[in-house]
Amino acid sequence: MKTIRFAATAVAVSIATLLAACTTMGTATSGYPTLNGAKPLVIGHRGASGYLPEHTLASYKKAIEMGADFIEPDLVVTKDGELVARHEPNITATTDVSTRAEFASRKTTRKVDGVNETGWFVTDFTLAELRTLRAKQPNAARDKSFDGQFQIPTFREILELAKTESARTGRTIGVYPETKHPTYHVDAGLPIEPRLLALLAEYGYTKKDSPVIIQSFEVSNLKALRKLTQVRLVQLVDADDVDSKGNVTLVAPFDKPYDFAVAKDSRTFPNLLTPKGLAEVKTYADGIGPWKPYLASAAHVMGADGKPRDLNGDGKITDADRVALPPTDVVKNAHAAGLFVHAYTFRSEAPLLLSDYKGDPKAEYKRFYALGVDGLFSDFPDTAVSARDGK
């Protein structure tokens, strides 16, 4: 099968038309072109990670206070088998571990999804040891004043937070765990899935209508989970980058589910988004979580010298120098297959917003809501909720 491509020569999508359509949508459920007609969900990506260090109880709580419907913990496993929230097994960028002399000897090189990484890994620490570390903001462009204040939370603590906040706010707060690098954890003798299901069962989260959605970039673990639980499952769809013409680029390890690479399966992530691929996904998952360029990409405007033009004159070439291309049929085809679509990741920083949005992050949200996404992952859930609800 061919990789999905986005024609840069096509006439750019009318953002104004899409936004006008979205402004007519109130908070009633019937106004949105989602799979079931409900308002799209706002998922606090690693909490409210645009404001506070990611994957901390403070970040999750802030996302809830900002109106997020779900909070998203990425799950990894400690040496002694505890589920904790970190973006990767390698915790060098998200904690102060590199400054801790007592753990200097733990620095090592491990292979994650076929790539050698050097640093400190959760799988080499007990929970008690991890508790001595403190989280930090890994994004240099964001506020680092909260570095050193927060511990690494366990998944149990996150479930308790969602339960407590649901009672406090009077609305159901969902939890959207991602199984991070399942193959890596199996190879380490610390599989995520049985631990995850056991803990969810303790909270009674075993049904399709439970406030839990499990996601993964791999396929085989989702297929195995489908046989063991009724909770909703989501197939994540990744890529490496987007070229100047708006084509999604595929470079390992972001070209395909890593279990495909291990099994020598030639299919790539875009193959999962064809009608045939979506039909297969439907056999084991309830939805897809695609990187947003798969739904609507953007291209640079090329100058006479063959290089991208600096549209905003800031001396840099970023997404702010791209123009929107027409949307693809992925949302339409996924809905036709009975799959919901939760797109990622939405951020508010100016260099990440297309020129069409004129520096307004709400314009991007409104565009994707109008395209029919059933939910989206946001680092800034307050902005996502405001754009959705017309506030």
Short mmCIF file of N, CA and C in Angstrom, two decimals, residues 172-308:
data_model
loop_
_atom_site.label_atom_id
_atom_site.label_comp_id
_atom_site.label_asym_id
_atom_site.label_seq_id
_atom_site.Cartn_x
_atom_site.Cartn_y
_atom_site.Cartn_z
N THR A 172 -17.81 13.50 35.63
CA THR A 172 -16.93 12.33 35.55
C THR A 172 -15.63 12.69 34.87
N ILE A 173 -14.52 12.50 35.56
CA ILE A 173 -13.19 12.74 35.02
C ILE A 173 -12.63 11.42 34.55
N GLY A 174 -12.38 11.30 33.25
CA GLY A 174 -11.84 10.06 32.71
C GLY A 174 -10.33 10.01 32.77
N VAL A 175 -9.80 8.80 32.68
CA VAL A 175 -8.35 8.58 32.67
C VAL A 175 -8.00 7.86 31.38
N TYR A 176 -6.94 8.33 30.70
CA TYR A 176 -6.63 7.89 29.33
C TYR A 176 -5.18 7.40 29.29
N PRO A 177 -4.88 6.24 29.90
CA PRO A 177 -3.50 5.79 30.00
C PRO A 177 -2.93 5.30 28.66
N GLU A 178 -1.66 5.61 28.46
CA GLU A 178 -0.95 5.06 27.31
C GLU A 178 0.05 4.02 27.80
N THR A 179 0.06 2.87 27.17
CA THR A 179 1.07 1.85 27.45
C THR A 179 2.32 2.24 26.66
N LYS A 180 3.33 2.74 27.36
CA LYS A 180 4.53 3.22 26.69
C LYS A 180 5.49 2.08 26.36
N HIS A 181 5.83 1.98 25.10
CA HIS A 181 6.82 1.00 24.64
C HIS A 181 6.56 -0.40 25.21
N PRO A 182 5.43 -0.99 24.85
CA PRO A 182 5.09 -2.32 25.40
C PRO A 182 6.17 -3.37 25.16
N THR A 183 6.76 -3.39 23.96
CA THR A 183 7.79 -4.39 23.67
C THR A 183 8.99 -4.23 24.59
N TYR A 184 9.40 -3.00 24.82
CA TYR A 184 10.52 -2.73 25.74
C TYR A 184 10.23 -3.32 27.11
N HIS A 185 9.02 -3.11 27.61
CA HIS A 185 8.69 -3.58 28.95
C HIS A 185 8.58 -5.11 29.01
N VAL A 186 8.09 -5.72 27.94
CA VAL A 186 8.05 -7.19 27.90
C VAL A 186 9.48 -7.74 27.92
N ASP A 187 10.36 -7.13 27.13
CA ASP A 187 11.76 -7.58 27.10
C ASP A 187 12.44 -7.41 28.45
N ALA A 188 11.98 -6.41 29.22
CA ALA A 188 12.54 -6.17 30.55
C ALA A 188 11.92 -7.07 31.62
N GLY A 189 10.94 -7.89 31.21
CA GLY A 189 10.26 -8.75 32.16
C GLY A 189 9.27 -8.02 33.04
N LEU A 190 8.82 -6.84 32.55
CA LEU A 190 7.90 -6.01 33.32
C LEU A 190 6.73 -5.55 32.45
N PRO A 191 5.93 -6.49 31.94
CA PRO A 191 4.84 -6.10 31.05
C PRO A 191 3.85 -5.16 31.72
N ILE A 192 3.39 -4.19 30.96
CA ILE A 192 2.49 -3.17 31.49
C ILE A 192 1.07 -3.69 31.66
N GLU A 193 0.59 -4.42 30.66
CA GLU A 193 -0.84 -4.70 30.53
C GLU A 193 -1.46 -5.46 31.71
N PRO A 194 -0.88 -6.53 32.22
CA PRO A 194 -1.53 -7.21 33.35
C PRO A 194 -1.63 -6.34 34.59
N ARG A 195 -0.62 -5.51 34.81
CA ARG A 195 -0.65 -4.59 35.94
C ARG A 195 -1.74 -3.53 35.76
N LEU A 196 -1.85 -3.05 34.54
CA LEU A 196 -2.86 -2.04 34.22
C LEU A 196 -4.26 -2.58 34.42
N LEU A 197 -4.54 -3.75 33.87
CA LEU A 197 -5.88 -4.33 33.98
C LEU A 197 -6.23 -4.66 35.42
N ALA A 198 -5.26 -5.15 36.18
CA ALA A 198 -5.53 -5.49 37.58
C ALA A 198 -5.92 -4.25 38.37
N LEU A 199 -5.24 -3.15 38.14
CA LEU A 199 -5.54 -1.93 38.88
C LEU A 199 -6.87 -1.34 38.43
N LEU A 200 -7.14 -1.37 37.13
CA LEU A 200 -8.43 -0.87 36.65
C LEU A 200 -9.58 -1.70 37.24
N ALA A 201 -9.38 -3.00 37.35
CA ALA A 201 -10.42 -3.86 37.91
C ALA A 201 -10.72 -3.51 39.37
N GLU A 202 -9.68 -3.11 40.12
CA GLU A 202 -9.89 -2.69 41.50
C GLU A 202 -10.87 -1.52 41.60
N TYR A 203 -10.84 -0.66 40.57
CA TYR A 203 -11.71 0.52 40.56
C TYR A 203 -13.01 0.27 39.80
N GLY A 204 -13.21 -0.97 39.38
CA GLY A 204 -14.43 -1.31 38.67
C GLY A 204 -14.45 -0.85 37.23
N TYR A 205 -13.29 -0.53 36.69
CA TYR A 205 -13.20 -0.05 35.31
C TYR A 205 -12.94 -1.22 34.37
N THR A 206 -14.02 -1.88 33.99
CA THR A 206 -13.90 -3.07 33.14
C THR A 206 -14.85 -3.05 31.95
N LYS A 207 -15.70 -2.04 31.87
CA LYS A 207 -16.74 -2.01 30.83
C LYS A 207 -16.45 -0.93 29.79
N LYS A 208 -17.19 -1.01 28.71
CA LYS A 208 -17.00 -0.05 27.62
C LYS A 208 -17.36 1.36 28.05
N ASP A 209 -18.30 1.50 28.98
CA ASP A 209 -18.69 2.84 29.41
C ASP A 209 -17.91 3.30 30.65
N SER A 210 -16.91 2.54 31.06
CA SER A 210 -16.05 2.99 32.15
C SER A 210 -15.28 4.22 31.71
N PRO A 211 -14.99 5.14 32.63
CA PRO A 211 -14.28 6.37 32.26
C PRO A 211 -12.78 6.15 32.05
N VAL A 212 -12.48 5.19 31.19
CA VAL A 212 -11.09 4.85 30.90
C VAL A 212 -10.97 4.53 29.41
N ILE A 213 -9.89 5.01 28.80
CA ILE A 213 -9.55 4.65 27.42
C ILE A 213 -8.07 4.30 27.43
N ILE A 214 -7.72 3.13 26.93
CA ILE A 214 -6.32 2.68 26.86
C ILE A 214 -5.81 2.89 25.44
N GLN A 215 -4.61 3.46 25.32
CA GLN A 215 -4.03 3.75 24.01
C GLN A 215 -2.64 3.13 23.88
N SER A 216 -2.26 2.87 22.62
CA SER A 216 -0.93 2.33 22.36
C SER A 216 -0.53 2.60 20.92
N PHE A 217 0.77 2.82 20.70
CA PHE A 217 1.30 2.93 19.35
C PHE A 217 1.55 1.55 18.74
N GLU A 218 1.62 0.52 19.59
CA GLU A 218 1.79 -0.83 19.08
C GLU A 218 0.42 -1.46 18.85
N VAL A 219 0.42 -2.58 18.14
CA VAL A 219 -0.83 -3.24 17.74
C VAL A 219 -1.09 -4.51 18.53
N SER A 220 -0.07 -5.34 18.68
CA SER A 220 -0.28 -6.65 19.28
C SER A 220 -0.77 -6.56 20.71
N ASN A 221 -0.31 -5.57 21.45
CA ASN A 221 -0.79 -5.47 22.84
C ASN A 221 -2.25 -5.02 22.89
N LEU A 222 -2.67 -4.20 21.93
CA LEU A 222 -4.09 -3.83 21.87
C LEU A 222 -4.95 -5.03 21.51
N LYS A 223 -4.47 -5.84 20.58
CA LYS A 223 -5.22 -7.05 20.22
C LYS A 223 -5.34 -7.99 21.41
N ALA A 224 -4.27 -8.09 22.19
CA ALA A 224 -4.32 -8.94 23.38
C ALA A 224 -5.27 -8.35 24.42
N LEU A 225 -5.24 -7.04 24.59
CA LEU A 225 -6.12 -6.38 25.54
C LEU A 225 -7.59 -6.55 25.16
N ARG A 226 -7.87 -6.55 23.86
CA ARG A 226 -9.25 -6.68 23.41
C ARG A 226 -9.88 -7.97 23.89
N LYS A 227 -9.08 -9.01 24.07
CA LYS A 227 -9.59 -10.30 24.53
C LYS A 227 -9.78 -10.34 26.05
N LEU A 228 -9.23 -9.32 26.73
CA LEU A 228 -9.21 -9.35 28.19
C LEU A 228 -10.07 -8.29 28.85
N THR A 229 -10.49 -7.27 28.09
CA THR A 229 -11.25 -6.18 28.69
C THR A 229 -12.22 -5.59 27.69
N GLN A 230 -13.28 -4.97 28.23
CA GLN A 230 -14.23 -4.27 27.37
C GLN A 230 -13.98 -2.76 27.32
N VAL A 231 -13.04 -2.26 28.11
CA VAL A 231 -12.80 -0.81 28.10
C VAL A 231 -12.35 -0.38 26.72
N ARG A 232 -12.60 0.86 26.40
CA ARG A 232 -12.28 1.36 25.06
C ARG A 232 -10.77 1.37 24.82
N LEU A 233 -10.40 1.02 23.59
CA LEU A 233 -9.00 0.96 23.17
C LEU A 233 -8.79 1.88 21.98
N VAL A 234 -7.61 2.48 21.91
CA VAL A 234 -7.28 3.40 20.82
C VAL A 234 -5.94 3.05 20.20
N GLN A 235 -5.95 2.97 18.87
CA GLN A 235 -4.72 2.76 18.12
C GLN A 235 -4.11 4.11 17.78
N LEU A 236 -2.95 4.38 18.36
CA LEU A 236 -2.23 5.62 18.06
C LEU A 236 -1.50 5.49 16.73
N VAL A 237 -1.34 6.61 16.03
CA VAL A 237 -0.72 6.60 14.71
C VAL A 237 0.31 7.72 14.66
N ASP A 238 1.56 7.35 14.48
CA ASP A 238 2.67 8.30 14.57
C ASP A 238 3.32 8.54 13.21
N ALA A 239 4.31 9.39 13.18
CA ALA A 239 5.14 9.65 12.01
C ALA A 239 6.38 10.37 12.51
N ASP A 240 7.32 10.62 11.61
CA ASP A 240 8.56 11.28 12.02
C ASP A 240 8.46 12.79 11.94
N ASP A 241 7.94 13.30 10.80
CA ASP A 241 7.93 14.74 10.58
C ASP A 241 7.01 15.04 9.41
N VAL A 242 6.97 16.31 9.00
CA VAL A 242 6.25 16.74 7.81
C VAL A 242 7.22 17.54 6.95
N ASP A 243 7.33 17.19 5.67
CA ASP A 243 8.26 17.92 4.81
C ASP A 243 7.64 19.24 4.35
N SER A 244 8.41 20.01 3.58
CA SER A 244 7.96 21.34 3.18
C SER A 244 6.71 21.32 2.31
N LYS A 245 6.45 20.20 1.65
CA LYS A 245 5.26 20.09 0.81
C LYS A 245 4.03 19.63 1.59
N GLY A 246 4.23 19.29 2.84
CA GLY A 246 3.11 18.83 3.65
C GLY A 246 2.98 17.33 3.72
N ASN A 247 3.95 16.60 3.17
CA ASN A 247 3.91 15.15 3.22
C ASN A 247 4.42 14.64 4.57
N VAL A 248 3.69 13.73 5.17
CA VAL A 248 4.16 13.09 6.38
C VAL A 248 5.36 12.21 6.03
N THR A 249 6.44 12.36 6.80
CA THR A 249 7.64 11.57 6.53
C THR A 249 7.76 10.43 7.54
N LEU A 250 8.36 9.35 7.11
CA LEU A 250 8.44 8.13 7.90
C LEU A 250 9.89 7.70 8.05
N VAL A 251 10.41 7.85 9.25
CA VAL A 251 11.77 7.44 9.58
C VAL A 251 11.70 6.61 10.85
N ALA A 252 12.34 5.46 10.87
CA ALA A 252 12.34 4.60 12.05
C ALA A 252 12.92 5.37 13.24
N PRO A 253 12.37 5.16 14.44
CA PRO A 253 11.35 4.18 14.81
C PRO A 253 9.91 4.72 14.74
N PHE A 254 9.73 5.89 14.09
CA PHE A 254 8.41 6.51 14.06
C PHE A 254 7.63 6.17 12.80
N ASP A 255 8.11 5.20 12.04
CA ASP A 255 7.48 4.86 10.77
C ASP A 255 6.39 3.81 10.89
N LYS A 256 6.47 3.01 11.96
CA LYS A 256 5.52 1.90 12.10
C LYS A 256 5.43 1.48 13.56
N PRO A 257 4.36 0.78 13.94
CA PRO A 257 4.32 0.21 15.29
C PRO A 257 5.56 -0.65 15.51
N TYR A 258 6.21 -0.53 16.67
CA TYR A 258 7.47 -1.24 16.84
C TYR A 258 7.29 -2.75 16.79
N ASP A 259 6.13 -3.25 17.21
CA ASP A 259 5.92 -4.69 17.11
C ASP A 259 5.86 -5.13 15.65
N PHE A 260 5.49 -4.23 14.73
CA PHE A 260 5.57 -4.54 13.30
C PHE A 260 7.04 -4.69 12.89
N ALA A 261 7.88 -3.79 13.39
CA ALA A 261 9.31 -3.86 13.06
C ALA A 261 9.92 -5.17 13.54
N VAL A 262 9.56 -5.57 14.76
CA VAL A 262 10.08 -6.82 15.33
C VAL A 262 9.62 -8.02 14.51
N ALA A 263 8.36 -7.96 14.05
CA ALA A 263 7.78 -9.08 13.29
C ALA A 263 8.11 -9.02 11.80
N LYS A 264 8.91 -8.02 11.38
CA LYS A 264 9.26 -7.83 9.96
C LYS A 264 8.02 -7.60 9.10
N ASP A 265 7.04 -6.95 9.70
CA ASP A 265 5.82 -6.58 8.97
C ASP A 265 6.12 -5.30 8.20
N SER A 266 5.90 -5.31 6.90
CA SER A 266 6.28 -4.18 6.05
C SER A 266 5.33 -2.98 6.17
N ARG A 267 4.20 -3.17 6.79
CA ARG A 267 3.23 -2.08 6.88
C ARG A 267 3.77 -0.94 7.76
N THR A 268 3.34 0.28 7.43
CA THR A 268 3.72 1.46 8.18
C THR A 268 2.47 2.06 8.83
N PHE A 269 2.67 3.11 9.61
CA PHE A 269 1.53 3.76 10.27
C PHE A 269 0.45 4.21 9.27
N PRO A 270 0.83 4.83 8.15
CA PRO A 270 -0.22 5.27 7.21
C PRO A 270 -1.09 4.14 6.69
N ASN A 271 -0.54 2.92 6.65
CA ASN A 271 -1.35 1.80 6.21
C ASN A 271 -2.55 1.55 7.12
N LEU A 272 -2.41 1.93 8.39
CA LEU A 272 -3.51 1.75 9.33
C LEU A 272 -4.64 2.73 9.07
N LEU A 273 -4.37 3.78 8.30
CA LEU A 273 -5.37 4.82 8.06
C LEU A 273 -6.07 4.69 6.71
N THR A 274 -5.73 3.68 5.94
CA THR A 274 -6.48 3.41 4.71
C THR A 274 -7.80 2.76 5.10
N PRO A 275 -8.80 2.74 4.22
CA PRO A 275 -10.05 2.04 4.56
C PRO A 275 -9.82 0.60 5.00
N LYS A 276 -8.91 -0.09 4.33
CA LYS A 276 -8.61 -1.48 4.71
C LYS A 276 -7.98 -1.53 6.10
N GLY A 277 -7.05 -0.62 6.34
CA GLY A 277 -6.39 -0.59 7.63
C GLY A 277 -7.35 -0.24 8.75
N LEU A 278 -8.23 0.72 8.51
CA LEU A 278 -9.21 1.11 9.52
C LEU A 278 -10.17 -0.04 9.83
N ALA A 279 -10.52 -0.82 8.81
CA ALA A 279 -11.40 -1.97 9.04
C ALA A 279 -10.73 -2.98 9.96
N GLU A 280 -9.41 -3.15 9.79
CA GLU A 280 -8.70 -4.06 10.69
C GLU A 280 -8.62 -3.49 12.10
N VAL A 281 -8.32 -2.19 12.20
CA VAL A 281 -8.26 -1.56 13.52
C VAL A 281 -9.57 -1.74 14.27
N LYS A 282 -10.67 -1.65 13.54
CA LYS A 282 -11.99 -1.79 14.17
C LYS A 282 -12.18 -3.15 14.80
N THR A 283 -11.45 -4.17 14.38
CA THR A 283 -11.60 -5.50 14.96
C THR A 283 -11.04 -5.59 16.37
N TYR A 284 -10.18 -4.64 16.75
CA TYR A 284 -9.60 -4.72 18.09
C TYR A 284 -9.62 -3.39 18.86
N ALA A 285 -10.00 -2.31 18.23
CA ALA A 285 -10.00 -1.01 18.91
C ALA A 285 -11.31 -0.27 18.66
N ASP A 286 -11.53 0.75 19.46
CA ASP A 286 -12.75 1.56 19.35
C ASP A 286 -12.49 2.89 18.65
N GLY A 287 -11.23 3.28 18.59
CA GLY A 287 -10.90 4.55 17.98
C GLY A 287 -9.46 4.61 17.54
N ILE A 288 -9.13 5.71 16.86
CA ILE A 288 -7.74 5.95 16.45
C ILE A 288 -7.28 7.28 17.06
N GLY A 289 -5.99 7.36 17.30
CA GLY A 289 -5.38 8.58 17.81
C GLY A 289 -4.27 9.02 16.88
N PRO A 290 -4.62 9.68 15.76
CA PRO A 290 -3.61 10.07 14.78
C PRO A 290 -2.93 11.40 15.11
N TRP A 291 -1.66 11.50 14.72
CA TRP A 291 -0.97 12.78 14.72
C TRP A 291 -1.74 13.69 13.77
N LYS A 292 -1.98 14.92 14.17
CA LYS A 292 -2.93 15.78 13.45
C LYS A 292 -2.59 16.05 11.98
N PRO A 293 -1.30 16.04 11.53
CA PRO A 293 -1.08 16.23 10.09
C PRO A 293 -1.71 15.15 9.21
N TYR A 294 -2.00 13.98 9.79
CA TYR A 294 -2.70 12.96 9.02
C TYR A 294 -4.12 13.40 8.68
N LEU A 295 -4.66 14.31 9.47
CA LEU A 295 -6.03 14.79 9.24
C LEU A 295 -6.05 16.06 8.41
N ALA A 296 -5.07 16.92 8.62
CA ALA A 296 -4.98 18.18 7.88
C ALA A 296 -3.55 18.67 7.99
N SER A 297 -2.82 18.62 6.89
CA SER A 297 -1.42 18.98 6.91
C SER A 297 -1.23 20.42 6.45
N ALA A 298 0.02 20.83 6.29
CA ALA A 298 0.32 22.20 5.88
C ALA A 298 1.67 22.21 5.16
N ALA A 299 1.83 23.17 4.27
CA ALA A 299 3.05 23.26 3.45
C ALA A 299 3.71 24.62 3.62
N HIS A 300 5.02 24.63 3.42
CA HIS A 300 5.72 25.90 3.37
C HIS A 300 5.49 26.56 2.01
N VAL A 301 5.57 27.86 2.00
CA VAL A 301 5.53 28.60 0.74
C VAL A 301 6.97 28.74 0.27
N MET A 302 7.25 28.24 -0.91
CA MET A 302 8.63 28.21 -1.39
C MET A 302 8.99 29.48 -2.16
N GLY A 303 10.18 29.99 -1.91
CA GLY A 303 10.67 31.16 -2.61
C GLY A 303 11.32 30.81 -3.92
N ALA A 304 11.74 31.83 -4.67
CA ALA A 304 12.39 31.62 -5.96
C ALA A 304 13.69 30.83 -5.82
N ASP A 305 14.28 30.88 -4.63
CA ASP A 305 15.53 30.15 -4.39
C ASP A 305 15.30 28.70 -4.02
N GLY A 306 14.02 28.27 -4.02
CA GLY A 306 13.69 26.89 -3.69
C GLY A 306 13.66 26.60 -2.21
N LYS A 307 13.75 27.64 -1.38
CA LYS A 307 13.73 27.46 0.06
C LYS A 307 12.42 28.02 0.63
N PRO A 308 11.99 27.50 1.80
CA PRO A 308 10.76 28.02 2.41
C PRO A 308 10.88 29.50 2.73
#
